[in-house]
Tab-separated table of C-alpha atoms in Angstrom:
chain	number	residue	atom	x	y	z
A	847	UNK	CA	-0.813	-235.361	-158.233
A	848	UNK	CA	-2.178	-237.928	-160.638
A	849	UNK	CA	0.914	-238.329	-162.178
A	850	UNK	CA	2.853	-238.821	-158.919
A	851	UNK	CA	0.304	-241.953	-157.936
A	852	UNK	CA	1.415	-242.826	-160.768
A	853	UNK	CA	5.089	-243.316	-160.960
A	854	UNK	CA	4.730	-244.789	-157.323
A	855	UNK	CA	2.409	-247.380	-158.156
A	856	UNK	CA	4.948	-248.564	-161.447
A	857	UNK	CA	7.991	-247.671	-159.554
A	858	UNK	CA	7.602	-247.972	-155.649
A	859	UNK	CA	9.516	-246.542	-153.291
A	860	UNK	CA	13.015	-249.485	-152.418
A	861	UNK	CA	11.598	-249.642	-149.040
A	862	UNK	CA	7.954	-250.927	-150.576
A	863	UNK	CA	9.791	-252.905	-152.647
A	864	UNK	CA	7.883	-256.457	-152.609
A	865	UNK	CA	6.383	-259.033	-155.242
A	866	UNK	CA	2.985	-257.138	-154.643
A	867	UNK	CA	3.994	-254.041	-155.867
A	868	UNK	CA	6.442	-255.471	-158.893
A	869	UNK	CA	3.764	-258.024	-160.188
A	870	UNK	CA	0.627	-256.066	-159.990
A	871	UNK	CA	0.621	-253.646	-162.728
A	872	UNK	CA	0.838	-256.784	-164.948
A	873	UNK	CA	-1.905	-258.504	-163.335
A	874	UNK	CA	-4.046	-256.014	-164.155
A	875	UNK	CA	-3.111	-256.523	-167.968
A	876	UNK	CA	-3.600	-260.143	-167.749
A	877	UNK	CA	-7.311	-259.548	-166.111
A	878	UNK	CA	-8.087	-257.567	-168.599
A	879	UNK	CA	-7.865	-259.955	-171.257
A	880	UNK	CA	-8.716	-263.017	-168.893
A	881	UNK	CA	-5.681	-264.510	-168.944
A	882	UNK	CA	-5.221	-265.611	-165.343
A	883	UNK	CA	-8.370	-267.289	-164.118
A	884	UNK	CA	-8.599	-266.294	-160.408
A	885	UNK	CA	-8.963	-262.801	-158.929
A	886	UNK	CA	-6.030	-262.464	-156.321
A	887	UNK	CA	-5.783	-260.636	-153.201
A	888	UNK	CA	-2.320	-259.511	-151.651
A	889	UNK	CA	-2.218	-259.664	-147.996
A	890	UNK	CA	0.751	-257.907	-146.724
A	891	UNK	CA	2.942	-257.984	-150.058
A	892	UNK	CA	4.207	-261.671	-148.617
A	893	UNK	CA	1.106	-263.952	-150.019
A	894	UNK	CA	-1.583	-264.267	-152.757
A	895	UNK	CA	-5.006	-264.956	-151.971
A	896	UNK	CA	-7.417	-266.056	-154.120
A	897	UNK	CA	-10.484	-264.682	-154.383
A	898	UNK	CA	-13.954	-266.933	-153.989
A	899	UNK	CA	-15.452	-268.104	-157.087
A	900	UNK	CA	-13.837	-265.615	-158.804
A	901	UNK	CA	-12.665	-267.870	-161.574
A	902	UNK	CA	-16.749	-268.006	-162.667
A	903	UNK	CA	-15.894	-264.010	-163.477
A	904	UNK	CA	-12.680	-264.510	-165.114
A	905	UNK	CA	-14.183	-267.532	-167.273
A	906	UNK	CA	-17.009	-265.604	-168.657
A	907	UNK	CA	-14.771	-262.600	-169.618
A	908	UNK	CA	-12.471	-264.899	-171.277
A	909	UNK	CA	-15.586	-266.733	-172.890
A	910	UNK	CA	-17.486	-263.841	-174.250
A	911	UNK	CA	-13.571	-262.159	-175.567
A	912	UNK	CA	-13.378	-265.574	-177.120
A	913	UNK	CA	-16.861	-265.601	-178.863
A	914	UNK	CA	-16.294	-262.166	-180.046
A	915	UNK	CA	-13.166	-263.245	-181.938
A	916	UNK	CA	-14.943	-266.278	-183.041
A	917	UNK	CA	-17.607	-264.191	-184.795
A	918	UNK	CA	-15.343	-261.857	-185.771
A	919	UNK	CA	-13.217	-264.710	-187.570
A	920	UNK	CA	-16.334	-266.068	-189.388
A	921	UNK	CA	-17.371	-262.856	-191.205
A	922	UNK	CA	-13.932	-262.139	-191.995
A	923	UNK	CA	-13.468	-265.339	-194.068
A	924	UNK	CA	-16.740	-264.775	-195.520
A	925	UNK	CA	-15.472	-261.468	-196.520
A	926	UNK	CA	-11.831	-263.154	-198.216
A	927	UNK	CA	-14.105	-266.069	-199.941
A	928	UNK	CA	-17.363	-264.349	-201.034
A	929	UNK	CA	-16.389	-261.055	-201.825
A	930	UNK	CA	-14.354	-259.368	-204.551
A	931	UNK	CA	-10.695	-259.453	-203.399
A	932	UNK	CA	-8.939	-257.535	-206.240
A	933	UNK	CA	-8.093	-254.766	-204.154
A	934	UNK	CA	-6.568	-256.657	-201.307
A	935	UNK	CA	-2.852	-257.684	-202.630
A	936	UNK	CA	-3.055	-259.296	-199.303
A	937	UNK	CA	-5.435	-262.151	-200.831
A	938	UNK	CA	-4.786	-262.266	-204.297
A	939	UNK	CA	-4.449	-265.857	-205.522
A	940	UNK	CA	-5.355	-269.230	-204.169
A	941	UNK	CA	-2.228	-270.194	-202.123
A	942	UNK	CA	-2.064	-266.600	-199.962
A	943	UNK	CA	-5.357	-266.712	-200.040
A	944	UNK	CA	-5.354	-270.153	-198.111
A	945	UNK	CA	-2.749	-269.576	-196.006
A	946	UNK	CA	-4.110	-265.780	-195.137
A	947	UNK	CA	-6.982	-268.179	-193.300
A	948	UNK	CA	-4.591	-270.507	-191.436
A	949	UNK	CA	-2.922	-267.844	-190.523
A	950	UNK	CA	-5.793	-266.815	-188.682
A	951	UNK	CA	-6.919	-269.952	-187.813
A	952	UNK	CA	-3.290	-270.048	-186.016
A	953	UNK	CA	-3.629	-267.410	-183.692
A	954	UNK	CA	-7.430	-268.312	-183.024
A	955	UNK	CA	-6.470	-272.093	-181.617
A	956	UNK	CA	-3.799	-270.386	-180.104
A	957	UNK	CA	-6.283	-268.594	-177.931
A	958	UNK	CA	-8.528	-271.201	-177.350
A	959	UNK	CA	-5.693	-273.856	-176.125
A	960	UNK	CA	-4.198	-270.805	-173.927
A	961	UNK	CA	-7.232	-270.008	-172.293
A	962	UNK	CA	-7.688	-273.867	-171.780
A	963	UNK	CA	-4.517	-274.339	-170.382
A	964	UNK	CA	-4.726	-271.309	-168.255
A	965	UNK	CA	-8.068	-272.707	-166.376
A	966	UNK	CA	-6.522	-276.122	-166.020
A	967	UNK	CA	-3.437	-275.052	-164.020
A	968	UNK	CA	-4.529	-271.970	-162.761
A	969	UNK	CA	-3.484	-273.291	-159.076
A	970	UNK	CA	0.288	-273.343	-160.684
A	971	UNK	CA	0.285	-269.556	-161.365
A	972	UNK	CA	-0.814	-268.295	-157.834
A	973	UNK	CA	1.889	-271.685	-156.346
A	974	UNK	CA	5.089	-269.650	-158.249
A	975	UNK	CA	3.945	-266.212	-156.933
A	976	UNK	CA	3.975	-267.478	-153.270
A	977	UNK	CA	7.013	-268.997	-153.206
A	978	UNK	CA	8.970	-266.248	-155.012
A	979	UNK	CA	7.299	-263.884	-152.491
A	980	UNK	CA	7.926	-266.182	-149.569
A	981	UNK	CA	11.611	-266.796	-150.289
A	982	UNK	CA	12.291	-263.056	-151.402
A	983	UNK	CA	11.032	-261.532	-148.048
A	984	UNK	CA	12.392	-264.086	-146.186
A	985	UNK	CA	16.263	-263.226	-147.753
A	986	UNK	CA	16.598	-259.715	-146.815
A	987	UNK	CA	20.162	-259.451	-147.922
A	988	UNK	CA	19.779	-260.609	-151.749
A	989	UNK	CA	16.028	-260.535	-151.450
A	990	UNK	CA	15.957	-256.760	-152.424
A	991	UNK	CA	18.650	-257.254	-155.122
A	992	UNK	CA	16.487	-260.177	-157.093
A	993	UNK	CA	13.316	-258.363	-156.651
A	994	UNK	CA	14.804	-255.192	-158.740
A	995	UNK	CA	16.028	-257.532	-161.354
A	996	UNK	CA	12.192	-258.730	-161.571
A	997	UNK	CA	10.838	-255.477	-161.835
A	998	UNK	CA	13.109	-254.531	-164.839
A	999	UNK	CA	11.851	-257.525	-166.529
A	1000	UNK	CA	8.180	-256.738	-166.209
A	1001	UNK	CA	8.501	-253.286	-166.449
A	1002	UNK	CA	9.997	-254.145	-169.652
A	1003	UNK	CA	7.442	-256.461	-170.634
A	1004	UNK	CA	4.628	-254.120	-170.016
A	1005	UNK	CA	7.082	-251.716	-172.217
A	1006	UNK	CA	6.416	-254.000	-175.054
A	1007	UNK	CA	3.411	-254.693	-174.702
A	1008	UNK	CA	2.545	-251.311	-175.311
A	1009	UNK	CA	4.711	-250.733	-177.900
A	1010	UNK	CA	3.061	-253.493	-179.865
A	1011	UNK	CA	-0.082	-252.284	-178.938
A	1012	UNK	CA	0.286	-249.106	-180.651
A	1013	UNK	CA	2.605	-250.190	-183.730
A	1014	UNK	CA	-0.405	-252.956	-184.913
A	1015	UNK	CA	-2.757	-250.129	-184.392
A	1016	UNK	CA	-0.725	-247.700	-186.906
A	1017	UNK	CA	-0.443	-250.077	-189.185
A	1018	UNK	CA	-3.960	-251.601	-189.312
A	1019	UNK	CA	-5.382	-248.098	-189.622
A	1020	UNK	CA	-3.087	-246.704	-192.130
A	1021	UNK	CA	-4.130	-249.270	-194.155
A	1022	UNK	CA	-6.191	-248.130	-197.851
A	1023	UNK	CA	-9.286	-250.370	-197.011
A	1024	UNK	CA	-13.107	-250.216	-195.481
A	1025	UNK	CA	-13.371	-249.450	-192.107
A	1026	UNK	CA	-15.237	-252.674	-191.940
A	1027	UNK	CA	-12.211	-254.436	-193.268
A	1028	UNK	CA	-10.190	-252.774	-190.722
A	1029	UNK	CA	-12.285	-254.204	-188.071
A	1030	UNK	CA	-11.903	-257.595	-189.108
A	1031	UNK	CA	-8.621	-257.560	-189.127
A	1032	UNK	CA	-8.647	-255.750	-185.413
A	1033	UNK	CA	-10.627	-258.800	-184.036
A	1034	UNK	CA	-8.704	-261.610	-186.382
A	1035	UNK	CA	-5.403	-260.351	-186.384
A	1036	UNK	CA	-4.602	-257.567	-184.084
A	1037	UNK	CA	-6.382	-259.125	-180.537
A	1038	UNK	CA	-5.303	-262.525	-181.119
A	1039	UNK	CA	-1.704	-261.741	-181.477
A	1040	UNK	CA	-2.208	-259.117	-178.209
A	1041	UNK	CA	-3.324	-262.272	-176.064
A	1042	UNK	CA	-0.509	-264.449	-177.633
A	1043	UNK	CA	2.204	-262.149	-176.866
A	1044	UNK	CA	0.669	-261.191	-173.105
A	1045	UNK	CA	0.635	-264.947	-172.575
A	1046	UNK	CA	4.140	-265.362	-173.821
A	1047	UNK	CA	5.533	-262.810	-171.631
A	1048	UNK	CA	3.292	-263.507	-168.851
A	1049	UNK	CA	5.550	-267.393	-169.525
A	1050	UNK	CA	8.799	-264.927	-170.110
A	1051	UNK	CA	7.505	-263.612	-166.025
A	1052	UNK	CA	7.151	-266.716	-164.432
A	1053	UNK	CA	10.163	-268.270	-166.094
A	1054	UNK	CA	12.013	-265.622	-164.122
A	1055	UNK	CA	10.767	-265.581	-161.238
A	1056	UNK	CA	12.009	-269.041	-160.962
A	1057	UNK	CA	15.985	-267.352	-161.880
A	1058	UNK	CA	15.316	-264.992	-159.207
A	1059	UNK	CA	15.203	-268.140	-156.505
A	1060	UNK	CA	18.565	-269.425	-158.411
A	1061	UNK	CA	20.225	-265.572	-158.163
A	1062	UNK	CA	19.421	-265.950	-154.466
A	1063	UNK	CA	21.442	-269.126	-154.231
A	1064	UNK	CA	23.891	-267.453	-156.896
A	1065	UNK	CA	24.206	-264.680	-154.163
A	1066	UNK	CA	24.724	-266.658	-151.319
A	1067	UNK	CA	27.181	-268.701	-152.840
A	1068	UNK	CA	29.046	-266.097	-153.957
A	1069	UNK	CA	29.658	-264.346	-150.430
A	1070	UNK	CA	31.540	-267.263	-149.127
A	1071	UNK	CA	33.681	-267.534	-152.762
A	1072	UNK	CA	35.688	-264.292	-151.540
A	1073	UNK	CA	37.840	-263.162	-148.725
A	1074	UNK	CA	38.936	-259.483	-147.424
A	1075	UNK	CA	42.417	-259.597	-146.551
A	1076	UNK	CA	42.740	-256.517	-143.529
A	1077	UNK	CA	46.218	-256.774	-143.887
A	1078	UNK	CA	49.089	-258.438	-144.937
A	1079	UNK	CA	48.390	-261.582	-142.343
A	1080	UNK	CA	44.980	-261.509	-141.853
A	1081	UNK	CA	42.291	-262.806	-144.072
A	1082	UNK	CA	38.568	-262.612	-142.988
A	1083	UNK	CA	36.430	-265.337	-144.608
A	1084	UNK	CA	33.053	-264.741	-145.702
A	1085	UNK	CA	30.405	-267.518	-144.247
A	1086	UNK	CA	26.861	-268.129	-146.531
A	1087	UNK	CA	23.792	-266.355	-144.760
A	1088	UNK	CA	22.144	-269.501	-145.537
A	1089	UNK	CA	23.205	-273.296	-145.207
A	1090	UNK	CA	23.743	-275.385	-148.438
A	1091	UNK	CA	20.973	-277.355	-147.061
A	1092	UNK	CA	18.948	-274.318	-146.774
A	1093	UNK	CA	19.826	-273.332	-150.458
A	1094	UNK	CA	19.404	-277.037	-151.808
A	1095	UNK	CA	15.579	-276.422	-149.905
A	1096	UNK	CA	15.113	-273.344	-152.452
A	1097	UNK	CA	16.894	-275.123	-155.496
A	1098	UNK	CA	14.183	-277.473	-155.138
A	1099	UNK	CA	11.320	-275.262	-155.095
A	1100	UNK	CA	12.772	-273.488	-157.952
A	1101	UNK	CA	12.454	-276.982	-160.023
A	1102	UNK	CA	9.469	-278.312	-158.869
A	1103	UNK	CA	8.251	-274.224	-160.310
A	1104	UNK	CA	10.080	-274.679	-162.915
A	1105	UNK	CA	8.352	-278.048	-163.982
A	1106	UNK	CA	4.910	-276.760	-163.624
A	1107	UNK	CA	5.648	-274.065	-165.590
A	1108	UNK	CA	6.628	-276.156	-167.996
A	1109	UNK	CA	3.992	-278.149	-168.109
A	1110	UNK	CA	0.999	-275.016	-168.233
A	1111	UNK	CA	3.026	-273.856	-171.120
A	1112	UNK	CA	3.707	-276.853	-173.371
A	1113	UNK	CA	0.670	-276.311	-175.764
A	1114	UNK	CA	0.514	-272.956	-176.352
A	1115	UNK	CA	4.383	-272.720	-176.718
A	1116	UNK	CA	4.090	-275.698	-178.905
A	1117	UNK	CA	1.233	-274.094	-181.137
A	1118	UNK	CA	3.179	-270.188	-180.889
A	1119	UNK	CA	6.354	-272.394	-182.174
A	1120	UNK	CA	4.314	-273.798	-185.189
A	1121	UNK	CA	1.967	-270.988	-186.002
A	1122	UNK	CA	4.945	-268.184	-186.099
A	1123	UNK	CA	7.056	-270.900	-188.307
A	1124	UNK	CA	3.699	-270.764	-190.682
A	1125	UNK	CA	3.612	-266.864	-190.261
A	1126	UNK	CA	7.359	-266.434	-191.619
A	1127	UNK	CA	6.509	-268.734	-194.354
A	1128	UNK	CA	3.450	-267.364	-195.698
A	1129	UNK	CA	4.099	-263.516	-195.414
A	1130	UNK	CA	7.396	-264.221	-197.344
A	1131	UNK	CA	5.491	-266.094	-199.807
A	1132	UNK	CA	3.110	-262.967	-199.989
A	1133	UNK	CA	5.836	-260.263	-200.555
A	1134	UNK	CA	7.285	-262.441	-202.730
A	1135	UNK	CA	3.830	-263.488	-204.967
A	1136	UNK	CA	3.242	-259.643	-204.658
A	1137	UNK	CA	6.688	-258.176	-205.931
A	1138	UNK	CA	8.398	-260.615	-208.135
A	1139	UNK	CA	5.840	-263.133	-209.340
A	1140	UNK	CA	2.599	-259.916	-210.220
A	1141	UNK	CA	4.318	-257.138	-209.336
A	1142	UNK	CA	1.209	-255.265	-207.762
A	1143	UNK	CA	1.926	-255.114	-204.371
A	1144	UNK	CA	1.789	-251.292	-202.822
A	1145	UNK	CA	4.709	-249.893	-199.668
A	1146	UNK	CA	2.429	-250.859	-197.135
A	1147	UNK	CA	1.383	-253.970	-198.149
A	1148	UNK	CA	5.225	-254.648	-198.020
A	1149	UNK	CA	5.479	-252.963	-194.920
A	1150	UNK	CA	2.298	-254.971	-193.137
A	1151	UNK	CA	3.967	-258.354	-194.102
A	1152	UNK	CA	7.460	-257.624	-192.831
A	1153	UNK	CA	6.230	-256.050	-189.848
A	1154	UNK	CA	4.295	-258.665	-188.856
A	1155	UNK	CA	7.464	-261.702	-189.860
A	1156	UNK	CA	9.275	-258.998	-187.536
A	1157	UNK	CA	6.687	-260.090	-184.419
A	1158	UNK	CA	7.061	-263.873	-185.172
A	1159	UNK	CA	10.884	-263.290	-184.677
A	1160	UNK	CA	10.578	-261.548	-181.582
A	1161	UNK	CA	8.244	-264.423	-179.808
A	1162	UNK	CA	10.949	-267.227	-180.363
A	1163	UNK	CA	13.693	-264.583	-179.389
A	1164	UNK	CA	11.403	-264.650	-176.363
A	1165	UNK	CA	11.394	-267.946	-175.893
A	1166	UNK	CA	14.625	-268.785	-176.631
A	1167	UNK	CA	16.448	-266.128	-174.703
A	1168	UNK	CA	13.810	-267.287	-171.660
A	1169	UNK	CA	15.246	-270.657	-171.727
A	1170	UNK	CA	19.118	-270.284	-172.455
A	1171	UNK	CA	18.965	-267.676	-169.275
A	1172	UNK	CA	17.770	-270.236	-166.925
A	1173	UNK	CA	20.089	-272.458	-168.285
A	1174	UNK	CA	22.872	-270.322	-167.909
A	1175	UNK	CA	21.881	-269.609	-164.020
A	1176	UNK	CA	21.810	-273.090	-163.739
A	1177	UNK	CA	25.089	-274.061	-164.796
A	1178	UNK	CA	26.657	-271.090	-163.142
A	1179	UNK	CA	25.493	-272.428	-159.730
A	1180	UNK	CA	27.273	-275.876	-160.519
A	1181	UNK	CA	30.576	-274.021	-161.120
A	1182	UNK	CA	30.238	-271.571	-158.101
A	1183	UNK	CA	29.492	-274.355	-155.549
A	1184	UNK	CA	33.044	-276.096	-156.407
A	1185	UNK	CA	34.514	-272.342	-155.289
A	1186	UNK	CA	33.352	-272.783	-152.287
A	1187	UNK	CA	36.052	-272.144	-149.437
A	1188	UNK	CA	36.254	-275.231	-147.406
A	1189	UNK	CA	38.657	-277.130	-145.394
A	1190	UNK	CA	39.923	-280.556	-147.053
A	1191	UNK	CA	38.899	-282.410	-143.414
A	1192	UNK	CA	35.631	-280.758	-143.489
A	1193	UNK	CA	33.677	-284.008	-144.703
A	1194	UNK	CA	30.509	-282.681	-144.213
A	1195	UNK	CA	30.640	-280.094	-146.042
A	1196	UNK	CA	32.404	-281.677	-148.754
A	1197	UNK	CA	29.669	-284.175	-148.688
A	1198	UNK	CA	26.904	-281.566	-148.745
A	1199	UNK	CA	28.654	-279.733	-152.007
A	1200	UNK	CA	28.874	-283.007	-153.582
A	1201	UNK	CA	24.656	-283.494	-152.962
A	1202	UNK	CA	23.797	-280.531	-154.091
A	1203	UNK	CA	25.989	-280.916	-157.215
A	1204	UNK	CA	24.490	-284.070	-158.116
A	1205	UNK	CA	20.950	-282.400	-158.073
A	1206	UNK	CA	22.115	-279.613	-160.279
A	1207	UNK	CA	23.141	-282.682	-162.828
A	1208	UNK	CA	19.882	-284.324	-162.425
A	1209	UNK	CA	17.286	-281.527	-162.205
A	1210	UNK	CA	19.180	-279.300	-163.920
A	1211	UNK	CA	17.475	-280.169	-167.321
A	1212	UNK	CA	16.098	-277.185	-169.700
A	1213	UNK	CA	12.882	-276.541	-170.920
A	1214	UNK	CA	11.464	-278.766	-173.222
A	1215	UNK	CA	8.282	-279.299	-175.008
A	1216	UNK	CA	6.960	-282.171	-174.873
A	1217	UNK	CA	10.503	-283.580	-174.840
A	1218	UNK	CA	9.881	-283.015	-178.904
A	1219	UNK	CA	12.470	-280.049	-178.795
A	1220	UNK	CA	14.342	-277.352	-175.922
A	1221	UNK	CA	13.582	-273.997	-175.071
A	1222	UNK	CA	16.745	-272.853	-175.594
A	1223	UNK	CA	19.472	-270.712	-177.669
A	1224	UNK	CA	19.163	-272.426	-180.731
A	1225	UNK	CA	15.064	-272.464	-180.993
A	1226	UNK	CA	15.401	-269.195	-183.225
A	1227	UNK	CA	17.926	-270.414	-185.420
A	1228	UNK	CA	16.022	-274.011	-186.457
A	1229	UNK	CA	12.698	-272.632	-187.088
A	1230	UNK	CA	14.027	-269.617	-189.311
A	1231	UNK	CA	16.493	-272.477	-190.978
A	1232	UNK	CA	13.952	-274.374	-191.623
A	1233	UNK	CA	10.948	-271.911	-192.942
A	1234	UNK	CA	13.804	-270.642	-195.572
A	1235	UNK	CA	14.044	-273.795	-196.756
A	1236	UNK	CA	10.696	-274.721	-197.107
A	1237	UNK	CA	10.024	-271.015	-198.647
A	1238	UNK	CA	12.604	-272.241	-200.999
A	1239	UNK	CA	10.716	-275.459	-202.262
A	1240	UNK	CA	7.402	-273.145	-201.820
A	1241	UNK	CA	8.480	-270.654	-204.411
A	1242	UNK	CA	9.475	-273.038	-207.263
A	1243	UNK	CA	5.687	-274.110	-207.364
A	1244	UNK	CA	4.403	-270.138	-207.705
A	1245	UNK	CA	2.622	-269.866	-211.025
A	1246	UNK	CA	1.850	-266.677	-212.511
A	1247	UNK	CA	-2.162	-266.491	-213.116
C-alpha cells in the first residue's frame, strides 16, 4: 500500500498529469535544504501560491544550515593547520595544503552567494512556475506532451541527486581516518557540494521549463509544416491550434523567464564555474604530489580525488548541455517558421512570419554570465583546456620536501 502511494505520487497517473504533480517531489528536496525561500501552495495543479511569511521559516532553516557549516568549516581548518597531518596524504605539503582550504572556502561562498541570491529573487522562481503551468494547461494538445518531457528531466535530476548522495557517503566513510575527521569533511565537503549541485539542477529545472514553452511553439508549428494527402488529388492542410500572434505571446514569456533566470543565476554559476576550475586543478595537483613527486599516496586517496574531479565535470556538463539545448530549441523555431505553408498573396501572414522571425534574431541570445562568457556547448571544453594548462605550469614548480 505504501509503496503504491508511492509510485503515484513520483509517477502520476497521465490524466493527473500537471506541473503540481511533476515539480513537487523536487520542492520538497529544495525545502529541505532551504533552497527556495517561500513555502508554496498548489491550488488546483494550475497556480502557485505563496504561503504568508513563510520566507521568515525558510530563512532561518537556511541560516542555522549555514551556521552549522560555518562552524563546521572553522574546526576543520583548525584541525589541517594545528594538528599533525602526516597521516592525511590529502594535506601533506604547503601548496595542497593551501589549496585543500580554498577548496573549501569555494563551496562555502558558494553557499552563502546561493542562498543570497535565492532570497533576492525568490519572486522569479514562483513567476516561471506559473507561467509554465498556465500555458501547459491551457495547450491541451502539446500541453500533455511537454509536461512528460519535464517530468523525465526532474525525475532524472532527483535520480542524481541521490546517486550523489550515496556515492560521497561511501566514499567519505570508507575512508582510514577519525570519525571526527569524517565529520568534518561531511559538513565541509560533502553538504556543501549537496546544496551546490541541488541548486544547479534546480537552474538545469527552470532552464527547461522555459524549452517546454518553446516545444509548445515547436509543436504548433510543426502541425501546419505537413499535409495528409487522402488521395491522389486531395491534400488536407493542417492549420496551427494557435495563431503566430498567439505563439509570439508565449515566445515572449519564455524570454522575459528566460532573462530572470539568468539573472538569479549569474553568481552562483559564475562562482560553480570558478570553484570547479580550482577543484580540477588542485585534486590533479594532489594525485600528482601524491604519486609521482612522494610516492605515498594510498587507492583511495587516488580514488577520493578523481571522484570528486569526476563531480566538477559533471556540473559544467550541466551547464553546458542546459544552455546549448535552449539554444538549439531556439534556432529550430527560426527554421520551422520559414516551413510554414502559406499562400504567396497572403501578406499578413507573411508579415506576421517575418515579426516573429525578427524576435527570434533579437531575443534569441544564449545564456551568458555576466556577458563575461555563454552557457553553452563549449563551456566544458575551455575550463578543462585551460586548468590543463595551468596544471602544466603548476607542476614544474612542485619541489620534493
Amino acid at each position: 500500500m505504501l509503496l503504491t502511494r508511492l509510485r503515484k505520487y513520483i509517477y502520476p497517473p497521465r490524466e493527473s498529469l500537471n506541473l503540481q504533480n511533476i515539480f513537487k517531489p523536487f520542492y520538497v528536496m529544495l525545502s529541505l535544504l532551504g533552497l527556495f525561500p517561500y513555502s508554496i501552495r498548489f491550488l488546483g495543479g494550475k497556480q502557485f501560491l505563496i504561503k504568508p511569511k513563510s520566507i521568515y521559516t525558510n530563512a532561518v532553516c537556511a541560516l542555522s544550515l549555514m551556521l552549522s557549516m560555518t562552524l563546521f568549516l572553522i574546526f576543520h581548518i583548525d584541525h589541517i593547520i594545528y594538528k599533525s597531518t602526516e597521516d592525511n596524504s590529502l594535506t601533506e605539503g604547503f601548496m595542497t595544503q593551501v589549496n585543500y582550504i580554498i577548496e573549501m572556502l569555494n563551496l562555502e561562498i558558494f553557499c552563502v552567494v546561493y542562498y543570497f541570491s535565492s532570497f533576492l529573487n525568490r519572486n522569479k522562481f514562483v513567476k516561471v512556475l506559473n507561467t509554465v503551468a498556465v500555458w501547459s494547461d491551457r495547450i491541451s494538445i502539446s500541453g500533455i506532451k511537454t509536461l512528460s518531457f519535464l517530468r523525465l528531466k526532474i525525475h532524472f535530476s532527483i535520480g542524481i541527486l541521490m546517486f550523489l548522495l550515496i556515492s560521497q557517503v561511501c566514499v567519505n566513510f570508507t575512508r582510514v581516518d577519525s570519525l571526527w575527521k569524517k565529520v568534518l569533511v561531511m559538513f565541509t565537503f560533502n553538504i556543501p557540494q549537496m546544496i551546490q549541485f541541488t541548486a544547479i539542477l534546480f537552474y538545469y529545472i527552470l532552464v527547461n521549463m522555459v524549452i517546454t514553452l518553446l516545444v509548445i511553439i515547436q509543436e504548433n508549428i510543426s502541425i501546419s509544416t505537413r499535409d495528409t494527402k487522402t488521395s491522389s488529388f486531395i491534400r488536407v492542410e493542417h492549420r496551427m491550434p494557435l495563431s503566430l500572434k498567439q505563439l509570439e505571446l508565449i515566445y515572449i514569456k519564455a524570454f522575459e523567464l528566460k532573462r530572470d533566470i539568468n539573472k538569479a543565476f549569474e553568481a552562483p554559476i559564475l562562482l560553480t564555474t570558478m570553484q570547479c576550475f580550482h577543484s580540477i586543478v588542485s585534486e590533479s595537483h594532489i594525485i600528482y604530489h601524491g604519486a609521482v613527486m612522494e610516492p605515498h599516496m594510498v587507492l583511495h586517496s587516488i580514488m577520493n580525488c578523481s571522484v570528486w574531479i569526476l563531480y566538477q565535470l559533471f556540473k559544467l556538463y550541466i551547464l553546458a548541455s542546459t544552455g546549448h539545448l535552449l539554444q538549439e530549441k531556439n534556432l529550430k523555431i527560426g527554421q520551422m517558421l520559414h516551413s510554414i505553408r502559406k499562400d504567396k498573396n497572403d501578406f499578413q501572414l507573411l508579415l506576421e512570419i517575418q515579426h516573429f522571425s525578427n524576435l527570434i534574431h533579437f531575443h534569441g541570445k544564449g545564456l551568458t554570465v555576466y556577458g563575461l562568457f555563454p552557457l553553452d556547448g563549449t563551456l566544458m571544453f575551455k575550463v578543462v583546456a585551460s586548468a590543463a594548462m595551468y596544471l602544466i605550469i603548476l607542476v614544474q614548480f612542485d619541489k620534493r620536501n
